[in-house]
Short mmCIF file of C-alpha atoms in Angstrom, two decimals:
data_model
loop_
_atom_site.label_atom_id
_atom_site.label_comp_id
_atom_site.label_asym_id
_atom_site.label_seq_id
_atom_site.Cartn_x
_atom_site.Cartn_y
_atom_site.Cartn_z
CA UNK A 1 -26.96 -20.00 30.36
CA UNK A 2 -25.54 -17.65 33.00
CA UNK A 3 -28.19 -15.05 32.20
CA UNK A 4 -31.02 -17.56 32.67
CA UNK A 5 -29.59 -18.48 36.08
CA UNK A 6 -29.83 -14.83 37.10
CA UNK A 7 -26.17 -14.45 38.07
CA UNK A 8 -26.11 -10.93 36.65
CA UNK A 9 -29.30 -9.81 38.43
CA UNK A 10 -27.48 -8.55 41.49
CA UNK A 11 -25.70 -5.51 42.84
CA UNK A 12 -22.14 -5.88 41.52
CA UNK A 13 -18.91 -4.05 40.84
CA UNK A 14 -16.90 -5.29 37.85
CA UNK A 15 -13.28 -4.97 36.79
CA UNK A 16 -12.23 -3.44 40.12
CA UNK A 17 -8.58 -2.34 40.16
CA UNK A 18 -6.67 -3.06 43.35
CA UNK A 19 -3.15 -2.57 44.58
CA UNK A 20 -1.51 -3.74 47.73
CA UNK A 21 1.78 -2.40 49.06
CA UNK A 22 3.83 -5.14 50.66
CA UNK A 23 7.25 -5.08 52.28
CA UNK A 24 9.09 -5.66 48.98
CA UNK A 25 6.87 -3.86 46.47
CA UNK A 26 3.36 -3.22 45.26
CA UNK A 27 1.12 -5.83 43.62
CA UNK A 28 -1.67 -4.78 41.27
CA UNK A 29 -4.69 -6.77 40.15
CA UNK A 30 -8.13 -6.51 38.63
CA UNK A 31 -11.02 -8.28 40.35
CA UNK A 32 -13.54 -9.65 37.81
CA UNK A 33 -16.59 -9.15 40.00
CA UNK A 34 -17.59 -8.17 43.51
CA UNK A 35 -21.09 -9.30 44.43
CA UNK A 36 -22.80 -7.13 47.06
CA UNK A 37 -25.18 -9.03 49.30
CA UNK A 38 -28.25 -7.28 50.77
CA UNK A 39 -26.59 -7.28 54.23
CA UNK A 40 -23.58 -5.35 52.83
CA UNK A 41 -21.22 -8.32 52.81
CA UNK A 42 -19.23 -9.05 49.67
CA UNK A 43 -18.31 -12.07 47.57
CA UNK A 44 -15.26 -11.84 45.32
CA UNK A 45 -15.87 -13.78 42.13
CA UNK A 46 -13.68 -14.79 39.22
CA UNK A 47 -14.84 -16.40 35.99
CA UNK A 48 -12.98 -19.23 34.30
CA UNK A 49 -14.17 -20.76 31.03
CA UNK A 50 -13.19 -24.10 32.58
CA UNK A 51 -11.50 -24.84 35.90
CA UNK A 52 -8.37 -26.84 35.19
CA UNK A 53 -7.38 -28.87 38.25
CA UNK A 54 -3.66 -28.38 37.58
CA UNK A 55 -4.14 -24.57 37.66
CA UNK A 56 -6.37 -24.56 40.76
CA UNK A 57 -3.54 -23.58 43.15
CA UNK A 58 -2.80 -20.53 40.97
CA UNK A 59 -6.49 -19.58 40.79
CA UNK A 60 -6.77 -19.99 44.55
CA UNK A 61 -3.82 -17.68 45.24
CA UNK A 62 -5.24 -15.10 42.84
CA UNK A 63 -8.58 -15.02 44.67
CA UNK A 64 -6.91 -15.10 48.09
CA UNK A 65 -4.96 -12.01 47.04
CA UNK A 66 -8.16 -10.24 45.97
CA UNK A 67 -9.80 -11.23 49.27
CA UNK A 68 -6.81 -9.84 51.18
CA UNK A 69 -6.69 -6.60 49.17
CA UNK A 70 -10.38 -5.82 49.63
CA UNK A 71 -10.35 -6.81 53.30
CA UNK A 72 -7.47 -4.37 53.81
CA UNK A 73 -9.76 -1.65 52.45
CA UNK A 74 -12.11 -2.47 55.36
CA UNK A 75 -14.60 -4.07 53.00
CA UNK A 76 -16.67 -6.89 54.47
CA UNK A 77 -15.56 -9.75 52.21
CA UNK A 78 -17.06 -13.03 53.37
CA UNK A 79 -16.20 -15.32 50.47
CA UNK A 80 -14.16 -15.69 47.30
CA UNK A 81 -15.14 -18.13 44.59
CA UNK A 82 -14.52 -19.15 41.01
CA UNK A 83 -17.34 -19.82 38.58
CA UNK A 84 -16.68 -22.65 36.14
CA UNK A 85 -18.56 -21.24 33.15
CA UNK A 86 -18.19 -24.39 31.03
CA UNK A 87 -19.53 -26.66 33.78
CA UNK A 88 -22.34 -24.19 34.51
CA UNK A 89 -23.36 -24.11 30.85
CA UNK A 90 -23.35 -27.90 30.53
CA UNK A 91 -25.27 -28.62 33.75
CA UNK A 92 -27.57 -25.59 33.98
CA UNK A 93 -26.52 -25.16 37.62
CA UNK A 94 -24.10 -22.50 38.85
CA UNK A 95 -20.81 -24.33 39.40
CA UNK A 96 -18.49 -22.59 41.85
CA UNK A 97 -15.29 -23.47 43.64
CA UNK A 98 -15.06 -21.75 47.03
CA UNK A 99 -11.60 -20.48 47.93
CA UNK A 100 -9.95 -21.10 51.29
CA UNK A 101 -9.87 -17.64 52.86
CA UNK A 102 -8.68 -18.69 56.30
CA UNK A 103 -6.32 -16.33 58.11
CA UNK A 104 -3.58 -18.97 57.88
CA UNK A 105 -3.96 -19.36 54.11
CA UNK A 106 -3.95 -15.59 53.54
CA UNK A 107 -0.93 -15.07 55.82
CA UNK A 108 0.97 -17.83 54.00
CA UNK A 109 0.17 -16.23 50.65
CA UNK A 110 1.46 -12.82 51.76
CA UNK A 111 4.72 -14.39 52.99
CA UNK A 112 5.10 -16.18 49.63
CA UNK A 113 4.41 -12.96 47.69
CA UNK A 114 6.89 -10.94 49.73
CA UNK A 115 9.53 -13.63 49.32
CA UNK A 116 8.93 -13.83 45.56
CA UNK A 117 9.07 -10.05 45.18
CA UNK A 118 12.30 -9.90 47.16
CA UNK A 119 13.84 -12.57 44.93
CA UNK A 120 12.75 -10.79 41.77
CA UNK A 121 14.09 -7.45 43.00
CA UNK A 122 17.48 -9.06 43.69
CA UNK A 123 17.39 -11.15 40.49
CA UNK A 124 17.47 -14.21 42.73
CA UNK A 125 14.90 -16.51 41.23
CA UNK A 126 14.96 -19.54 39.00
CA UNK A 127 12.77 -19.24 35.90
CA UNK A 128 10.78 -22.37 35.14
CA UNK A 129 9.99 -21.95 31.45
CA UNK A 130 7.48 -24.21 29.81
CA UNK A 131 4.45 -23.72 27.60
CA UNK A 132 2.02 -24.08 30.52
CA UNK A 133 4.01 -21.87 32.93
CA UNK A 134 4.78 -19.17 30.38
CA UNK A 135 1.22 -19.03 29.04
CA UNK A 136 -0.14 -17.95 32.43
CA UNK A 137 2.84 -16.01 33.79
CA UNK A 138 2.34 -12.33 34.51
CA UNK A 139 5.88 -11.35 33.48
CA UNK A 140 6.20 -13.54 30.38
CA UNK A 141 6.41 -10.54 28.05
CA UNK A 142 9.62 -9.32 29.66
CA UNK A 143 11.20 -12.66 30.56
CA UNK A 144 14.28 -13.68 28.59
CA UNK A 145 13.60 -17.35 29.34
CA UNK A 146 9.98 -17.46 28.12
CA UNK A 147 8.70 -20.08 25.71
CA UNK A 148 6.28 -18.92 23.03
CA UNK A 149 3.19 -21.06 22.60
#
């Protein structure tokens, strides 16, 4: 369905590795897709097989981080969005969720990331194990408190 909608008929970069040094460490990520508009502006895009409402805050932070990282490289990012592939396939219309990329939202995210990294570096954090949390946690493989699904 995505092919028939022409979503891949554009100038894109895929699987773009990024890293951002912050006060308390460096965060790495891989952007699924960067769509290049004819005017040179960019849209950061992530693909989810289905957008789960309870995971939306996590998805939003992920895309806000990508937006921040690319903007810090002086790239003209104008939007970040998530494509709901399941919804798109069932409706035949591209289904996207546009991320809040306001300065306030990005600044709040960076403060949260720095605080989390500081806590991790000092071993001052409270694990919140659970099947849902552990299944989408980036450090689950090394966490002594993880729950296997």
